[in-house]
Structures are given as C-alpha cells and as structure tokens.
mmCIF file of C-alpha atoms and ligand atoms in Angstrom:
data_model
loop_
_atom_site.group_PDB
_atom_site.id
_atom_site.type_symbol
_atom_site.label_atom_id
_atom_site.label_comp_id
_atom_site.label_asym_id
_atom_site.label_seq_id
_atom_site.Cartn_x
_atom_site.Cartn_y
_atom_site.Cartn_z
ATOM 1 C CA MET A 68 0.000 0.011 -0.009
ATOM 2 C CA LEU A 69 1.608 3.230 -1.192
ATOM 3 C CA LEU A 70 -0.076 5.409 1.443
ATOM 4 C CA LYS A 71 1.275 3.218 4.257
ATOM 5 C CA LYS A 72 4.754 3.258 2.711
ATOM 6 C CA GLN A 73 4.789 7.074 2.437
ATOM 7 C CA LEU A 74 3.556 7.560 5.958
ATOM 8 C CA ARG A 75 6.146 5.073 7.345
ATOM 9 C CA CYS A 76 9.062 6.885 5.597
ATOM 10 C CA GLN A 77 7.872 10.274 6.833
ATOM 11 C CA MET A 78 7.303 9.247 10.442
ATOM 12 C CA GLN A 79 10.445 7.080 10.710
ATOM 13 C CA GLU A 80 12.472 10.089 9.523
ATOM 14 C CA ARG A 81 10.811 12.344 12.102
ATOM 15 C CA ARG A 82 11.413 9.810 14.866
ATOM 16 C CA LEU A 83 15.088 9.470 13.910
ATOM 17 C CA LYS A 84 15.512 13.267 13.897
ATOM 18 C CA LEU A 85 14.107 13.641 17.425
ATOM 19 C CA ASP A 86 16.601 15.316 19.694
ATOM 20 C CA PRO A 87 18.115 12.609 22.046
ATOM 21 C CA ILE A 88 17.346 14.793 25.037
ATOM 22 C CA ASP A 89 13.701 15.077 24.044
ATOM 23 C CA ARG A 90 13.599 11.328 23.319
ATOM 24 C CA GLN A 91 14.833 10.617 26.790
ATOM 25 C CA GLN A 92 12.373 13.021 28.376
ATOM 26 C CA TYR A 93 9.377 11.726 26.384
ATOM 27 C CA SER A 94 10.370 8.094 27.130
ATOM 28 C CA GLN A 95 10.460 8.985 30.823
ATOM 29 C CA GLN A 96 6.981 10.572 30.624
ATOM 30 C CA VAL A 97 5.626 7.520 28.744
ATOM 31 C CA THR A 98 7.222 5.256 31.367
ATOM 32 C CA GLU A 99 5.569 7.145 34.214
ATOM 33 C CA ARG A 100 2.138 6.885 32.591
ATOM 34 C CA VAL A 101 2.642 3.124 31.938
ATOM 35 C CA ILE A 102 3.827 2.185 35.408
ATOM 36 C CA SER A 103 1.027 4.090 37.157
ATOM 37 C CA SER A 104 -1.660 2.566 34.863
ATOM 38 C CA ARG A 105 -4.107 -0.171 35.920
ATOM 39 C CA PHE A 106 -3.164 -2.302 32.899
ATOM 40 C CA PHE A 107 0.482 -2.410 34.078
ATOM 41 C CA GLN A 108 -0.322 -2.900 37.766
ATOM 42 C CA ASN A 109 -2.771 -5.747 36.945
ATOM 43 C CA ALA A 110 -0.339 -7.492 34.626
ATOM 44 C CA GLN A 111 1.965 -10.280 35.810
ATOM 45 C CA LYS A 112 3.360 -11.415 32.408
ATOM 46 C CA ILE A 113 4.512 -8.489 30.330
ATOM 47 C CA ALA A 114 6.054 -8.455 26.826
ATOM 48 C CA LEU A 115 8.209 -5.417 25.959
ATOM 49 C CA TYR A 116 10.339 -4.658 22.908
ATOM 50 C CA SER A 117 14.000 -3.631 22.368
ATOM 51 C CA ALA A 118 13.775 -0.048 21.155
ATOM 52 C CA CYS A 119 15.644 0.811 17.965
ATOM 53 C CA ARG A 120 15.768 3.654 15.504
ATOM 54 C CA GLY A 121 14.435 6.250 17.887
ATOM 55 C CA GLU A 122 11.533 4.265 19.311
ATOM 56 C CA VAL A 123 10.284 5.039 22.851
ATOM 57 C CA SER A 124 12.636 3.363 25.274
ATOM 58 C CA THR A 125 11.228 0.499 27.460
ATOM 59 C CA HIS A 126 14.302 0.313 29.746
ATOM 60 C CA GLN A 127 12.784 1.866 32.833
ATOM 61 C CA ILE A 128 9.510 -0.039 32.377
ATOM 62 C CA LEU A 129 11.518 -3.239 32.313
ATOM 63 C CA ALA A 130 13.474 -2.291 35.391
ATOM 64 C CA GLN A 131 10.263 -1.457 37.303
ATOM 65 C CA ALA A 132 8.503 -4.613 36.167
ATOM 66 C CA LEU A 133 11.423 -6.792 37.254
ATOM 67 C CA GLN A 134 11.602 -4.981 40.554
ATOM 68 C CA GLN A 135 7.940 -5.737 41.128
ATOM 69 C CA HIS A 136 8.616 -9.436 40.395
ATOM 70 C CA LYS A 137 6.613 -9.460 37.178
ATOM 71 C CA SER A 138 7.706 -11.908 34.397
ATOM 72 C CA CYS A 139 9.083 -10.039 31.426
ATOM 73 C CA TYR A 140 9.492 -11.257 27.799
ATOM 74 C CA LEU A 141 11.007 -9.960 24.571
ATOM 75 C CA PRO A 142 9.899 -10.869 21.066
ATOM 76 C CA VAL A 143 12.071 -13.172 18.924
ATOM 77 C CA LEU A 144 11.334 -13.322 15.210
ATOM 78 C CA MET A 145 10.540 -16.902 13.998
ATOM 79 C CA ASN A 146 9.019 -17.635 10.556
ATOM 80 C CA ALA A 147 7.440 -14.150 10.266
ATOM 81 C CA HIS A 148 5.798 -14.581 13.690
ATOM 82 C CA LEU A 149 6.936 -13.319 17.050
ATOM 83 C CA CYS A 150 7.801 -15.770 19.844
ATOM 84 C CA PHE A 151 8.157 -14.329 23.342
ATOM 85 C CA ALA A 152 11.171 -15.395 25.415
ATOM 86 C CA LYS A 153 11.449 -14.710 29.129
ATOM 87 C CA ILE A 154 14.287 -12.331 30.173
ATOM 88 C CA ASP A 155 15.766 -10.974 33.347
ATOM 89 C CA SER A 156 18.342 -8.227 34.014
ATOM 90 C CA HIS A 157 21.240 -10.611 33.112
ATOM 91 C CA SER A 158 19.896 -11.948 29.777
ATOM 92 C CA GLN A 159 22.307 -11.794 26.840
ATOM 93 C CA LEU A 160 20.751 -10.143 23.843
ATOM 94 C CA THR A 161 22.015 -10.417 20.240
ATOM 95 C CA GLU A 162 21.038 -8.501 17.104
ATOM 96 C CA ASN A 163 18.669 -10.168 14.624
ATOM 97 C CA SER A 164 18.690 -9.540 10.912
ATOM 98 C CA TYR A 165 16.955 -6.199 11.402
ATOM 99 C CA GLY A 166 19.440 -5.020 13.996
ATOM 100 C CA ILE A 167 16.930 -5.523 16.847
ATOM 101 C CA LEU A 168 18.237 -7.087 20.082
ATOM 102 C CA GLU A 169 16.719 -10.452 20.906
ATOM 103 C CA PRO A 170 17.237 -12.951 23.764
ATOM 104 C CA ASP A 171 18.551 -16.418 22.975
ATOM 105 C CA LEU A 172 15.672 -18.752 22.230
ATOM 106 C CA THR A 173 17.461 -21.949 23.195
ATOM 107 C CA ILE A 174 18.065 -21.027 26.788
ATOM 108 C CA SER A 175 14.939 -18.977 27.252
ATOM 109 C CA HIS A 176 11.515 -19.829 28.415
ATOM 110 C CA ILE A 177 8.892 -19.309 25.705
ATOM 111 C CA ILE A 178 5.306 -18.299 26.469
ATOM 112 C CA PRO A 179 2.381 -18.596 24.013
ATOM 113 C CA PRO A 180 1.379 -15.014 23.112
ATOM 114 C CA GLU A 181 -2.256 -15.582 24.308
ATOM 115 C CA ASN A 182 -0.894 -16.285 27.823
ATOM 116 C CA LEU A 183 0.636 -12.803 28.142
ATOM 117 C CA ASP A 184 -1.262 -10.232 30.196
ATOM 118 C CA LEU A 185 0.206 -7.153 28.584
ATOM 119 C CA VAL A 186 2.134 -6.535 25.377
ATOM 120 C CA LEU A 187 3.908 -3.240 24.853
ATOM 121 C CA VAL A 188 3.986 -2.609 21.103
ATOM 122 C CA PRO A 189 6.263 -0.320 19.092
ATOM 123 C CA LEU A 190 4.584 1.629 16.283
ATOM 124 C CA VAL A 191 5.399 4.049 13.453
ATOM 125 C CA ALA A 192 2.096 5.976 13.312
ATOM 126 C CA PHE A 193 -1.343 5.768 14.968
ATOM 127 C CA ASP A 194 -4.726 7.456 15.015
ATOM 128 C CA GLN A 195 -6.893 8.534 17.964
ATOM 129 C CA HIS A 196 -8.953 5.285 17.719
ATOM 130 C CA CYS A 197 -5.828 3.161 18.452
ATOM 131 C CA HIS A 198 -5.226 1.908 14.947
ATOM 132 C CA ARG A 199 -1.549 1.197 14.390
ATOM 133 C CA LEU A 200 0.966 1.406 11.552
ATOM 134 C CA GLY A 201 4.088 -0.729 12.172
ATOM 135 C CA MET A 202 7.366 -1.309 10.379
ATOM 136 C CA GLY A 203 5.660 -2.966 7.474
ATOM 137 C CA LYS A 204 6.162 -6.745 7.894
ATOM 138 C CA GLY A 205 2.909 -7.455 9.654
ATOM 139 C CA PHE A 206 4.678 -9.411 12.476
ATOM 140 C CA TYR A 207 2.489 -8.004 15.241
ATOM 141 C CA ASP A 208 -0.649 -8.274 13.056
ATOM 142 C CA LYS A 209 0.041 -11.974 12.388
ATOM 143 C CA THR A 210 1.082 -12.896 15.917
ATOM 144 C CA PHE A 211 -1.960 -11.188 17.531
ATOM 145 C CA SER A 212 -4.602 -11.959 14.894
ATOM 146 C CA PHE A 213 -6.413 -13.882 17.625
ATOM 147 C CA HIS A 214 -6.765 -10.641 19.538
ATOM 148 C CA GLY A 215 -10.368 -9.912 20.450
ATOM 149 C CA ILE A 216 -11.194 -13.283 22.062
ATOM 150 C CA PRO A 217 -12.609 -12.720 25.585
ATOM 151 C CA LYS A 218 -9.367 -13.323 27.490
ATOM 152 C CA HIS A 219 -6.608 -11.724 25.522
ATOM 153 C CA PRO A 220 -3.484 -9.779 26.345
ATOM 154 C CA LYS A 221 -3.903 -6.029 26.541
ATOM 155 C CA LEU A 222 -2.027 -4.552 23.583
ATOM 156 C CA VAL A 223 -0.560 -1.152 24.410
ATOM 157 C CA GLY A 224 1.331 0.977 21.862
ATOM 158 C CA LEU A 225 4.095 3.319 23.039
ATOM 159 C CA ALA A 226 4.663 6.416 20.879
ATOM 160 C CA TYR A 227 5.492 10.074 20.696
ATOM 161 C CA ASP A 228 2.458 12.304 20.279
ATOM 162 C CA PHE A 229 3.729 13.608 16.928
ATOM 163 C CA GLN A 230 3.233 10.077 15.498
ATOM 164 C CA LYS A 231 -0.603 10.643 15.629
ATOM 165 C CA VAL A 232 -2.352 11.235 12.295
ATOM 166 C CA VAL A 233 -6.007 12.055 11.490
ATOM 167 C CA HIS A 234 -6.372 9.365 8.807
ATOM 168 C CA LEU A 235 -4.383 6.200 9.200
ATOM 169 C CA PRO A 236 -4.243 3.953 6.081
ATOM 170 C CA ARG A 237 -5.270 0.450 7.257
ATOM 171 C CA THR A 238 -6.779 -2.855 6.268
ATOM 172 C CA LYS A 239 -8.915 -5.514 8.078
ATOM 173 C CA LEU A 240 -5.681 -7.363 8.934
ATOM 174 C CA ASP A 241 -4.306 -4.543 11.050
ATOM 175 C CA ILE A 242 -4.717 -5.272 14.729
ATOM 176 C CA LYS A 243 -6.315 -2.534 16.864
ATOM 177 C CA LEU A 244 -4.551 -1.637 20.117
ATOM 178 C CA ASP A 245 -6.356 -1.347 23.508
ATOM 179 C CA PHE A 246 -4.368 1.753 24.519
ATOM 180 C CA ILE A 247 -1.662 4.014 23.099
ATOM 181 C CA VAL A 248 0.524 5.870 25.563
ATOM 182 C CA THR A 249 2.420 9.029 24.559
ATOM 183 C CA GLU A 250 4.288 11.663 26.524
ATOM 184 C CA LYS A 251 1.094 13.738 26.479
ATOM 185 C CA ARG A 252 -1.744 11.351 27.216
ATOM 186 C CA ILE A 253 -3.253 7.853 26.976
ATOM 187 C CA TYR A 254 -5.524 7.111 24.013
ATOM 188 C CA PHE A 255 -8.071 4.286 24.264
ATOM 189 C CA GLN A 256 -10.569 2.613 21.937
HETATM 190 N N1 ATP B 1029 -2.984 -11.954 10.036
HETATM 191 C C1 ATP B 1029 -2.270 -11.867 8.833
HETATM 192 N N2 ATP B 1029 -2.074 -12.946 8.080
HETATM 193 C C2 ATP B 1029 -1.378 -12.888 6.938
HETATM 194 N N3 ATP B 1029 -0.801 -11.750 6.435
HETATM 195 C C3 ATP B 1029 -0.940 -10.650 7.226
HETATM 196 C C4 ATP B 1029 -1.680 -10.627 8.426
HETATM 197 N N4 ATP B 1029 -1.622 -9.408 8.915
HETATM 198 C C5 ATP B 1029 -0.900 -8.661 8.049
HETATM 199 N N5 ATP B 1029 -0.479 -9.412 7.040
HETATM 200 C C6 ATP B 1029 0.333 -8.926 5.881
HETATM 201 O O1 ATP B 1029 1.586 -8.453 6.293
HETATM 202 C C7 ATP B 1029 2.010 -7.429 5.430
HETATM 203 C C8 ATP B 1029 2.484 -6.213 6.245
HETATM 204 O O2 ATP B 1029 1.374 -5.682 6.973
HETATM 205 P P1 ATP B 1029 1.347 -4.183 7.452
HETATM 206 O O3 ATP B 1029 1.668 -3.297 6.236
HETATM 207 O O4 ATP B 1029 0.061 -3.930 8.134
HETATM 208 O O5 ATP B 1029 2.580 -4.109 8.449
HETATM 209 P P2 ATP B 1029 2.688 -3.388 9.834
HETATM 210 O O6 ATP B 1029 1.478 -3.654 10.687
HETATM 211 O O7 ATP B 1029 3.018 -1.963 9.553
HETATM 212 O O8 ATP B 1029 3.960 -4.130 10.424
HETATM 213 P P3 ATP B 1029 4.359 -4.763 11.862
HETATM 214 O O9 ATP B 1029 3.122 -5.398 12.433
HETATM 215 O O10 ATP B 1029 5.440 -5.794 11.538
HETATM 216 O O11 ATP B 1029 4.900 -3.674 12.701
HETATM 217 C C9 ATP B 1029 0.859 -7.056 4.512
HETATM 218 O O12 ATP B 1029 1.047 -7.630 3.262
HETATM 219 C C10 ATP B 1029 -0.339 -7.711 5.234
HETATM 220 O O13 ATP B 1029 -1.382 -8.119 4.295
HETATM 221 MG MG1 MG B 1030 -0.394 -3.682 10.073
#
C-alpha cells in the first residue's frame, strides 16, 4: 500500500531526527504513565520490545517490572511470527537480521502469546482510535490476529504524540490496540 509506505518513511524520519534529550524526556513521561496505569499494575506477564531507530525506550519499564517481580518477555522473530522469550536483567541479547536485540531462544523460556497479560508494542504511526501502523512486515498483526477473544493480552502501543495522524491507512488485517501511551496522554478505543 503506497499510502502506508509514504507515511512510514515520513514518520520514521521524524522519529530518527528527534533530539536525544527530548527522546529521553518523552520516554520517561511515557514510562511514568505506563507504570502508574491499571493495565501495568494488573499484569503479571509483560512483553516489551527492544527499542531501535528512535523508538520510545522501554528500559525503565523493564526495570520497574522486574523490581515488582513481574515476568518479562522480549519478542524473537521466527518464521514471520513473534515468539516471546522470558528475560531478566542478566539476559544476553544479540542483534537479529533487522538489527533488533533479541534474547537467545534456546536457553529462554517461551510463552504462548495468548498467555501474556500485557504486550507493549512499538509503532510508526497511529490514530486517535488506536489503529496502528508498524514497520511494514505485519509481524504484530500476524502474531496477535487472535486478539479480540474474551481473554486476551492487553495490547498497548508506546509512541510520541507527533506520530498521531488524522487518517491512518489500514486494512482489516491490522490489529487494533487497546491503549496508546504518549508523553502527552493515553488514547483508548
Ligand atoms: N494476520 C495476517 N495474516 C497474513 N498476512 C498478514 C496478516 N496481517 C498482516 N499481514 C500482511 O503483512 C504485510 C504487512 O502488513 P502491514 O503493512 O500492516 O505491516 P505493519 O502492521 O506496519 O507491520 P508490523 O506489524 O510488523 O509492525 C501485509 O502484506 C499484510 O497483508
Ligand atoms: Mg499492520
């Protein structure tokens, strides 16, 4: 889809150009909103992501979650789907083919995605109704296509407020998020 491609390029560039000091401050504000939310406090099994290319950092959320004895997981790419491997503060991470840090699958504990309570999702653009545009491979769409069954993980996007657009190009295959947290506010469906 050409519209998706154009929007991705434009937003990825804006995100990369963000001043590192602003990025740190916005990530801190997003972190504070997440850790004081009910969806974080109620979750015991939490999937995060390794931030790259200017994405909102999840470092402090991970530190808080581990301190509160929650189980934490990172995605590992497998056959165009995401597997979720348990991590702790000592886990060794290595770069995958996209340059994203992943834990080692062989020594890690894998959880079926439907057993997670909360999944923090990176995104490139979003709209106020919690529709999401990702990196363009559909990995999150495919992995969470079951989303919507009564007991499902809460899917929460982390973003900068400038990533919000009025009209987001999308298809029926694009998963909708439950919440999107930015430095300014929390959007919900
Ligand atoms: N559930 C699904 N089953 C099969 N193909 C899918 C599914 N969801 C999305 N796709 C396909 O994956 C491709 C990429 O999807 P899309 O452009 O929505 O990526 P994205 O949501 O931006 O990326 P990502 O989820 O990896 O961040 C598209 O060709 C889309 O049709
Ligand atoms: Mg999609």
